[in-house]
mmCIF file of C-alpha atoms in Angstrom:
data_model
loop_
_atom_site.group_PDB
_atom_site.id
_atom_site.type_symbol
_atom_site.label_atom_id
_atom_site.label_comp_id
_atom_site.label_asym_id
_atom_site.label_seq_id
_atom_site.Cartn_x
_atom_site.Cartn_y
_atom_site.Cartn_z
ATOM 1 C CA UNK A 1 34.194 17.011 18.334
ATOM 2 C CA UNK A 2 34.055 13.253 18.659
ATOM 3 C CA UNK A 3 35.844 11.320 21.402
ATOM 4 C CA UNK A 4 36.804 7.671 21.807
ATOM 5 C CA UNK A 5 37.486 6.093 25.204
ATOM 6 C CA UNK A 6 40.221 3.461 25.438
ATOM 7 C CA UNK A 7 41.793 1.300 28.116
ATOM 8 C CA UNK A 8 44.847 3.449 28.815
ATOM 9 C CA UNK A 9 46.772 0.510 30.268
ATOM 10 C CA UNK A 10 46.951 -0.974 26.745
ATOM 11 C CA UNK A 11 49.100 0.987 24.240
ATOM 12 C CA UNK A 12 47.652 -1.052 21.391
ATOM 13 C CA UNK A 13 44.180 0.225 22.286
ATOM 14 C CA UNK A 14 45.274 3.706 21.226
ATOM 15 C CA UNK A 15 46.383 2.376 17.856
ATOM 16 C CA UNK A 16 43.050 0.661 17.295
ATOM 17 C CA UNK A 17 41.182 3.845 18.197
ATOM 18 C CA UNK A 18 43.111 6.146 15.842
ATOM 19 C CA UNK A 19 41.281 7.436 12.764
ATOM 20 C CA UNK A 20 42.309 9.902 10.032
ATOM 21 C CA UNK A 21 40.417 12.575 12.004
ATOM 22 C CA UNK A 22 42.281 12.026 15.290
ATOM 23 C CA UNK A 23 44.059 15.198 16.424
ATOM 24 C CA UNK A 24 44.665 14.672 20.155
ATOM 25 C CA UNK A 25 45.428 11.841 22.572
ATOM 26 C CA UNK A 26 44.685 12.672 26.218
ATOM 27 C CA UNK A 27 46.115 10.467 28.960
ATOM 28 C CA UNK A 28 46.021 10.472 32.753
ATOM 29 C CA UNK A 29 48.686 8.563 34.646
ATOM 30 C CA UNK A 30 48.334 7.515 37.392
ATOM 31 C CA UNK A 31 44.607 7.500 36.785
ATOM 32 C CA UNK A 32 41.873 8.542 39.200
ATOM 33 C CA UNK A 33 40.832 6.620 41.265
ATOM 34 C CA UNK A 34 42.271 3.191 40.354
ATOM 35 C CA UNK A 35 45.882 4.390 39.971
ATOM 36 C CA UNK A 36 46.382 2.755 36.582
ATOM 37 C CA UNK A 37 49.526 3.570 34.607
ATOM 38 C CA UNK A 38 49.819 4.579 30.943
ATOM 39 C CA UNK A 39 52.981 3.718 29.003
ATOM 40 C CA UNK A 40 53.799 7.292 27.993
ATOM 41 C CA UNK A 41 56.713 6.455 25.704
ATOM 42 C CA UNK A 42 54.709 3.888 23.733
ATOM 43 C CA UNK A 43 51.722 6.208 23.355
ATOM 44 C CA UNK A 44 53.762 9.242 22.312
ATOM 45 C CA UNK A 45 55.738 7.197 19.759
ATOM 46 C CA UNK A 46 52.439 6.057 18.253
ATOM 47 C CA UNK A 47 51.040 9.592 18.243
ATOM 48 C CA UNK A 48 54.079 11.105 16.549
ATOM 49 C CA UNK A 49 53.991 8.449 13.833
ATOM 50 C CA UNK A 50 50.462 9.616 13.011
ATOM 51 C CA UNK A 51 50.947 13.352 13.501
ATOM 52 C CA UNK A 52 48.743 13.440 16.611
ATOM 53 C CA UNK A 53 49.253 15.790 19.567
ATOM 54 C CA UNK A 54 49.557 14.279 23.061
ATOM 55 C CA UNK A 55 48.452 15.828 26.347
ATOM 56 C CA UNK A 56 49.084 14.227 29.745
ATOM 57 C CA UNK A 57 47.337 14.952 33.036
ATOM 58 C CA UNK A 58 50.229 14.854 35.509
ATOM 59 C CA UNK A 59 48.241 16.026 38.551
ATOM 60 C CA UNK A 60 48.619 12.892 40.660
ATOM 61 C CA UNK A 61 52.313 12.413 39.879
ATOM 62 C CA UNK A 62 53.407 16.073 40.173
ATOM 63 C CA UNK A 63 56.479 17.399 38.316
ATOM 64 C CA UNK A 64 58.640 15.889 41.068
ATOM 65 C CA UNK A 65 57.524 12.305 40.501
ATOM 66 C CA UNK A 66 57.080 12.216 36.723
ATOM 67 C CA UNK A 67 58.323 14.154 33.680
ATOM 68 C CA UNK A 68 55.949 13.384 30.778
ATOM 69 C CA UNK A 69 57.781 15.793 28.447
ATOM 70 C CA UNK A 70 60.946 13.682 28.807
ATOM 71 C CA UNK A 71 58.898 10.716 27.573
ATOM 72 C CA UNK A 72 57.673 12.555 24.463
ATOM 73 C CA UNK A 73 54.424 14.155 25.647
ATOM 74 C CA UNK A 74 53.688 17.443 23.855
ATOM 75 C CA UNK A 75 51.714 19.277 26.548
ATOM 76 C CA UNK A 76 51.423 18.554 30.283
ATOM 77 C CA UNK A 77 48.611 19.805 32.478
ATOM 78 C CA UNK A 78 47.982 19.942 36.208
ATOM 79 C CA UNK A 79 45.011 20.682 38.359
ATOM 80 C CA UNK A 80 47.012 23.258 40.292
ATOM 81 C CA UNK A 81 44.266 23.144 42.911
ATOM 82 C CA UNK A 82 45.961 19.984 44.163
ATOM 83 C CA UNK A 83 49.689 19.424 44.797
ATOM 84 C CA UNK A 84 51.076 22.534 43.094
ATOM 85 C CA UNK A 85 49.079 24.737 45.467
ATOM 86 C CA UNK A 86 49.269 22.275 48.347
ATOM 87 C CA UNK A 87 47.167 24.207 50.861
ATOM 88 C CA UNK A 88 43.580 23.663 49.673
ATOM 89 C CA UNK A 89 42.859 27.354 49.154
ATOM 90 C CA UNK A 90 43.093 27.850 45.370
ATOM 91 C CA UNK A 91 41.257 26.616 42.280
ATOM 92 C CA UNK A 92 43.559 26.833 39.265
ATOM 93 C CA UNK A 93 45.097 24.974 36.350
ATOM 94 C CA UNK A 94 48.527 24.896 34.702
ATOM 95 C CA UNK A 95 49.696 23.948 31.213
ATOM 96 C CA UNK A 96 53.339 23.370 30.257
ATOM 97 C CA UNK A 97 54.724 22.779 26.784
ATOM 98 C CA UNK A 98 56.426 24.310 23.732
ATOM 99 C CA UNK A 99 55.863 28.028 23.149
ATOM 100 C CA UNK A 100 54.368 27.416 19.698
ATOM 101 C CA UNK A 101 51.546 25.343 21.202
ATOM 102 C CA UNK A 102 51.050 27.461 24.315
ATOM 103 C CA UNK A 103 50.785 30.629 22.219
ATOM 104 C CA UNK A 104 47.783 29.135 20.421
ATOM 105 C CA UNK A 105 46.223 28.119 23.739
ATOM 106 C CA UNK A 106 46.884 31.589 25.163
ATOM 107 C CA UNK A 107 45.097 33.239 22.230
ATOM 108 C CA UNK A 108 42.060 31.022 22.828
ATOM 109 C CA UNK A 109 42.072 31.769 26.566
ATOM 110 C CA UNK A 110 41.991 35.497 25.808
ATOM 111 C CA UNK A 111 38.883 34.955 23.698
ATOM 112 C CA UNK A 112 37.116 32.836 26.321
ATOM 113 C CA UNK A 113 38.036 35.231 29.134
ATOM 114 C CA UNK A 114 39.312 32.732 31.703
ATOM 115 C CA UNK A 115 41.639 34.658 34.028
ATOM 116 C CA UNK A 116 43.192 33.578 37.333
ATOM 117 C CA UNK A 117 42.765 36.193 40.061
ATOM 118 C CA UNK A 118 45.964 37.909 41.269
ATOM 119 C CA UNK A 119 45.626 36.657 44.860
ATOM 120 C CA UNK A 120 45.034 33.106 43.609
ATOM 121 C CA UNK A 121 48.113 33.381 41.386
ATOM 122 C CA UNK A 122 50.168 34.596 44.360
ATOM 123 C CA UNK A 123 48.933 31.717 46.539
ATOM 124 C CA UNK A 124 49.764 29.246 43.782
ATOM 125 C CA UNK A 125 53.301 30.609 43.475
ATOM 126 C CA UNK A 126 53.647 30.302 47.260
ATOM 127 C CA UNK A 127 52.651 26.645 47.079
ATOM 128 C CA UNK A 128 54.965 25.813 44.176
ATOM 129 C CA UNK A 129 57.932 27.106 46.192
ATOM 130 C CA UNK A 130 57.416 24.368 48.813
ATOM 131 C CA UNK A 131 56.516 21.580 46.364
ATOM 132 C CA UNK A 132 59.970 19.904 46.558
ATOM 133 C CA UNK A 133 59.657 19.821 50.346
ATOM 134 C CA UNK A 134 56.123 18.441 50.450
ATOM 135 C CA UNK A 135 56.145 15.754 47.759
ATOM 136 C CA UNK A 136 58.697 13.436 49.419
ATOM 137 C CA UNK A 137 56.491 13.331 52.554
ATOM 138 C CA UNK A 138 53.397 12.625 50.422
ATOM 139 C CA UNK A 139 55.349 9.802 48.771
ATOM 140 C CA UNK A 140 56.442 8.338 52.101
ATOM 141 C CA UNK A 141 52.959 8.532 53.590
ATOM 142 C CA UNK A 142 51.284 7.036 50.531
ATOM 143 C CA UNK A 143 53.729 4.127 50.419
ATOM 144 C CA UNK A 144 53.449 3.437 54.158
ATOM 145 C CA UNK A 145 49.641 3.490 54.095
ATOM 146 C CA UNK A 146 49.496 1.245 51.023
ATOM 147 C CA UNK A 147 51.859 -1.321 52.518
ATOM 148 C CA UNK A 148 50.074 -1.379 55.883
ATOM 149 C CA UNK A 149 46.517 -1.546 54.541
ATOM 150 C CA UNK A 150 47.334 -4.165 51.903
ATOM 151 C CA UNK A 151 48.000 -6.618 54.759
ATOM 152 C CA UNK A 152 44.753 -5.918 56.643
ATOM 153 C CA UNK A 153 42.014 -8.620 56.588
ATOM 154 C CA UNK A 154 39.292 -5.998 55.991
ATOM 155 C CA UNK A 155 40.970 -4.988 52.723
ATOM 156 C CA UNK A 156 40.642 -6.998 49.521
ATOM 157 C CA UNK A 157 42.937 -4.846 47.366
ATOM 158 C CA UNK A 158 45.019 -1.680 47.491
ATOM 159 C CA UNK A 159 45.597 0.238 44.270
ATOM 160 C CA UNK A 160 48.970 1.999 44.518
ATOM 161 C CA UNK A 161 51.745 1.888 41.887
ATOM 162 C CA UNK A 162 54.438 1.754 44.557
ATOM 163 C CA UNK A 163 53.327 -1.726 45.649
ATOM 164 C CA UNK A 164 55.110 -4.676 44.071
ATOM 165 C CA UNK A 165 51.652 -6.280 43.721
ATOM 166 C CA UNK A 166 50.430 -3.493 41.426
ATOM 167 C CA UNK A 167 50.105 -5.064 37.936
ATOM 168 C CA UNK A 168 52.023 -2.147 36.380
ATOM 169 C CA UNK A 169 54.596 -1.661 39.138
ATOM 170 C CA UNK A 170 57.524 -2.271 36.769
ATOM 171 C CA UNK A 171 56.276 0.370 34.316
ATOM 172 C CA UNK A 172 55.647 2.808 37.149
ATOM 173 C CA UNK A 173 59.222 2.364 38.387
ATOM 174 C CA UNK A 174 60.532 3.024 34.871
ATOM 175 C CA UNK A 175 58.715 6.316 34.313
ATOM 176 C CA UNK A 176 58.178 7.681 37.828
ATOM 177 C CA UNK A 177 60.603 8.951 40.489
ATOM 178 C CA UNK A 178 58.065 8.482 43.294
ATOM 179 C CA UNK A 179 54.532 7.162 43.576
ATOM 180 C CA UNK A 180 52.617 9.992 45.267
ATOM 181 C CA UNK A 181 50.252 10.241 48.178
ATOM 182 C CA UNK A 182 47.041 8.910 46.615
ATOM 183 C CA UNK A 183 45.913 5.307 47.008
ATOM 184 C CA UNK A 184 42.611 3.506 46.643
ATOM 185 C CA UNK A 185 41.478 0.779 49.029
ATOM 186 C CA UNK A 186 38.822 -1.851 48.345
ATOM 187 C CA UNK A 187 37.097 -3.277 51.432
ATOM 188 C CA UNK A 188 35.830 -6.835 51.743
ATOM 189 C CA UNK A 189 32.503 -5.634 53.163
ATOM 190 C CA UNK A 190 31.604 -3.510 50.144
ATOM 191 C CA UNK A 191 29.704 -0.222 50.331
ATOM 192 C CA UNK A 192 28.818 -0.276 54.042
ATOM 193 C CA UNK A 193 32.310 -1.157 55.245
ATOM 194 C CA UNK A 194 33.972 1.462 53.033
ATOM 195 C CA UNK A 195 31.577 4.166 54.186
ATOM 196 C CA UNK A 196 32.074 3.196 57.846
ATOM 197 C CA UNK A 197 35.866 3.265 57.421
ATOM 198 C CA UNK A 198 35.739 6.981 56.635
ATOM 199 C CA UNK A 199 33.638 7.577 59.725
ATOM 200 C CA UNK A 200 36.266 5.927 61.945
ATOM 201 C CA UNK A 201 39.234 7.876 60.564
ATOM 202 C CA UNK A 202 40.484 10.601 62.931
ATOM 203 C CA UNK A 203 43.042 12.425 60.776
ATOM 204 C CA UNK A 204 41.852 12.337 57.135
ATOM 205 C CA UNK A 205 38.708 14.382 56.564
ATOM 206 C CA UNK A 206 35.979 13.319 54.148
ATOM 207 C CA UNK A 207 36.486 15.478 51.058
ATOM 208 C CA UNK A 208 36.712 14.982 47.296
ATOM 209 C CA UNK A 209 39.946 16.940 46.803
ATOM 210 C CA UNK A 210 43.584 15.923 47.338
ATOM 211 C CA UNK A 211 47.144 17.216 47.287
ATOM 212 C CA UNK A 212 46.986 19.459 50.356
ATOM 213 C CA UNK A 213 49.073 19.263 53.499
ATOM 214 C CA UNK A 214 46.076 17.661 55.240
ATOM 215 C CA UNK A 215 44.942 14.090 54.514
ATOM 216 C CA UNK A 216 41.590 13.682 52.782
ATOM 217 C CA UNK A 217 39.479 10.641 51.954
ATOM 218 C CA UNK A 218 36.400 10.044 49.849
ATOM 219 C CA UNK A 219 34.040 7.137 49.168
ATOM 220 C CA UNK A 220 33.009 7.638 45.518
ATOM 221 C CA UNK A 221 29.956 5.353 45.732
ATOM 222 C CA UNK A 222 28.535 7.422 48.618
ATOM 223 C CA UNK A 223 29.270 10.668 46.799
ATOM 224 C CA UNK A 224 27.438 9.510 43.672
ATOM 225 C CA UNK A 225 24.410 7.986 45.406
ATOM 226 C CA UNK A 226 21.330 10.024 44.570
ATOM 227 C CA UNK A 227 22.854 10.998 41.207
ATOM 228 C CA UNK A 228 23.528 7.532 39.760
ATOM 229 C CA UNK A 229 21.837 4.158 40.118
ATOM 230 C CA UNK A 230 23.617 1.343 41.976
ATOM 231 C CA UNK A 231 24.296 -0.356 38.624
ATOM 232 C CA UNK A 232 25.842 2.818 37.211
ATOM 233 C CA UNK A 233 28.038 3.253 40.291
ATOM 234 C CA UNK A 234 29.218 -0.363 40.145
ATOM 235 C CA UNK A 235 30.092 0.057 36.463
ATOM 236 C CA UNK A 236 32.176 3.160 37.222
ATOM 237 C CA UNK A 237 33.930 2.163 40.448
ATOM 238 C CA UNK A 238 33.829 -0.683 43.005
ATOM 239 C CA UNK A 239 31.227 0.176 45.717
ATOM 240 C CA UNK A 240 33.694 -0.784 48.436
ATOM 241 C CA UNK A 241 36.465 1.518 47.233
ATOM 242 C CA UNK A 242 37.848 4.449 49.247
ATOM 243 C CA UNK A 243 40.306 6.948 47.772
ATOM 244 C CA UNK A 244 42.747 8.147 50.420
ATOM 245 C CA UNK A 245 44.985 11.157 49.762
ATOM 246 C CA UNK A 246 47.798 11.228 52.309
ATOM 247 C CA UNK A 247 48.869 14.659 53.481
ATOM 248 C CA UNK A 248 52.100 15.627 55.187
ATOM 249 C CA UNK A 249 51.197 14.583 58.739
ATOM 250 C CA UNK A 250 53.390 12.248 60.763
ATOM 251 C CA UNK A 251 53.657 8.922 58.939
ATOM 252 C CA UNK A 252 53.253 6.732 62.025
ATOM 253 C CA UNK A 253 50.159 8.678 63.111
ATOM 254 C CA UNK A 254 48.468 8.244 59.726
ATOM 255 C CA UNK A 255 49.243 4.523 59.538
ATOM 256 C CA UNK A 256 48.062 3.861 63.092
ATOM 257 C CA UNK A 257 44.862 5.792 62.446
ATOM 258 C CA UNK A 258 44.086 3.957 59.200
ATOM 259 C CA UNK A 259 44.747 0.541 60.745
ATOM 260 C CA UNK A 260 42.580 1.402 63.766
ATOM 261 C CA UNK A 261 39.739 2.435 61.444
ATOM 262 C CA UNK A 262 40.122 -0.782 59.456
ATOM 263 C CA UNK A 263 40.070 -2.796 62.700
ATOM 264 C CA UNK A 264 36.903 -0.976 63.761
ATOM 265 C CA UNK A 265 34.987 -1.760 60.582
ATOM 266 C CA UNK A 266 36.173 -5.375 60.630
ATOM 267 C CA UNK A 267 34.923 -5.751 64.220
ATOM 268 C CA UNK A 268 31.693 -3.832 63.637
ATOM 269 C CA UNK A 269 32.588 -1.109 66.155
ATOM 270 C CA UNK A 270 29.936 1.632 66.209
ATOM 271 C CA UNK A 271 30.919 5.210 65.405
ATOM 272 C CA UNK A 272 31.637 7.375 68.462
ATOM 273 C CA UNK A 273 33.625 10.447 69.338
ATOM 274 C CA UNK A 274 34.913 13.224 67.136
ATOM 275 C CA UNK A 275 38.059 13.765 65.040
ATOM 276 C CA UNK A 276 40.980 15.724 66.512
ATOM 277 C CA UNK A 277 40.983 19.509 66.151
#
């Protein structure tokens, strides 16, 4: 198989990348970690005109905040490890789409032998039952954190589609019902300030996952150091960027904690103490 990477913010980029051999367009919206938005209707219209299948990663949005199938997407997938499960105790995936397509996928899965364990399936069903209760709190916490941190002098930019300053805010409002709990924050002090910010947080724990009832945060440049060169990291993601996944904790507590951590890194406060139990 051959693949072509495109700027998913630009529907015309998909058209330029299409060839007679193209069989699938894969999109992720909002994207990880810069929260960029893909115009699903424009991309699916293009794909259908060329007989190409579309698949959308809807993990960040969840089925509560975005319905890709209503916008023409053929198959929707989720990392069910995240919001669908919601309790950080399952590793699983979910596909949704027409039976004719899923039957073909099911036949392939039987051949490859990938099977979700019964306890994991039960835990995933448990999490899905509370999804409509959890997502509104994730939305509220993500929006509150984005608005508060975007005004802080230690922060150069906040990437969150719910902010009016997001370059694709209008598109996000058109195709989303809510904007989720994930945001990315760029700090003025680069790598060192971003890494220190995580150390000062009391509620979010440093972890690469998201979508659970607990808040998590990760500094991608720190995570990739030792595996990639500084130039490679800078090409992939800003060194001063932190991805913050808001959980379902009290909104005021999370905002106060994040602002206190931002104050600490701006003032050069050394790390002391331990996070709450």
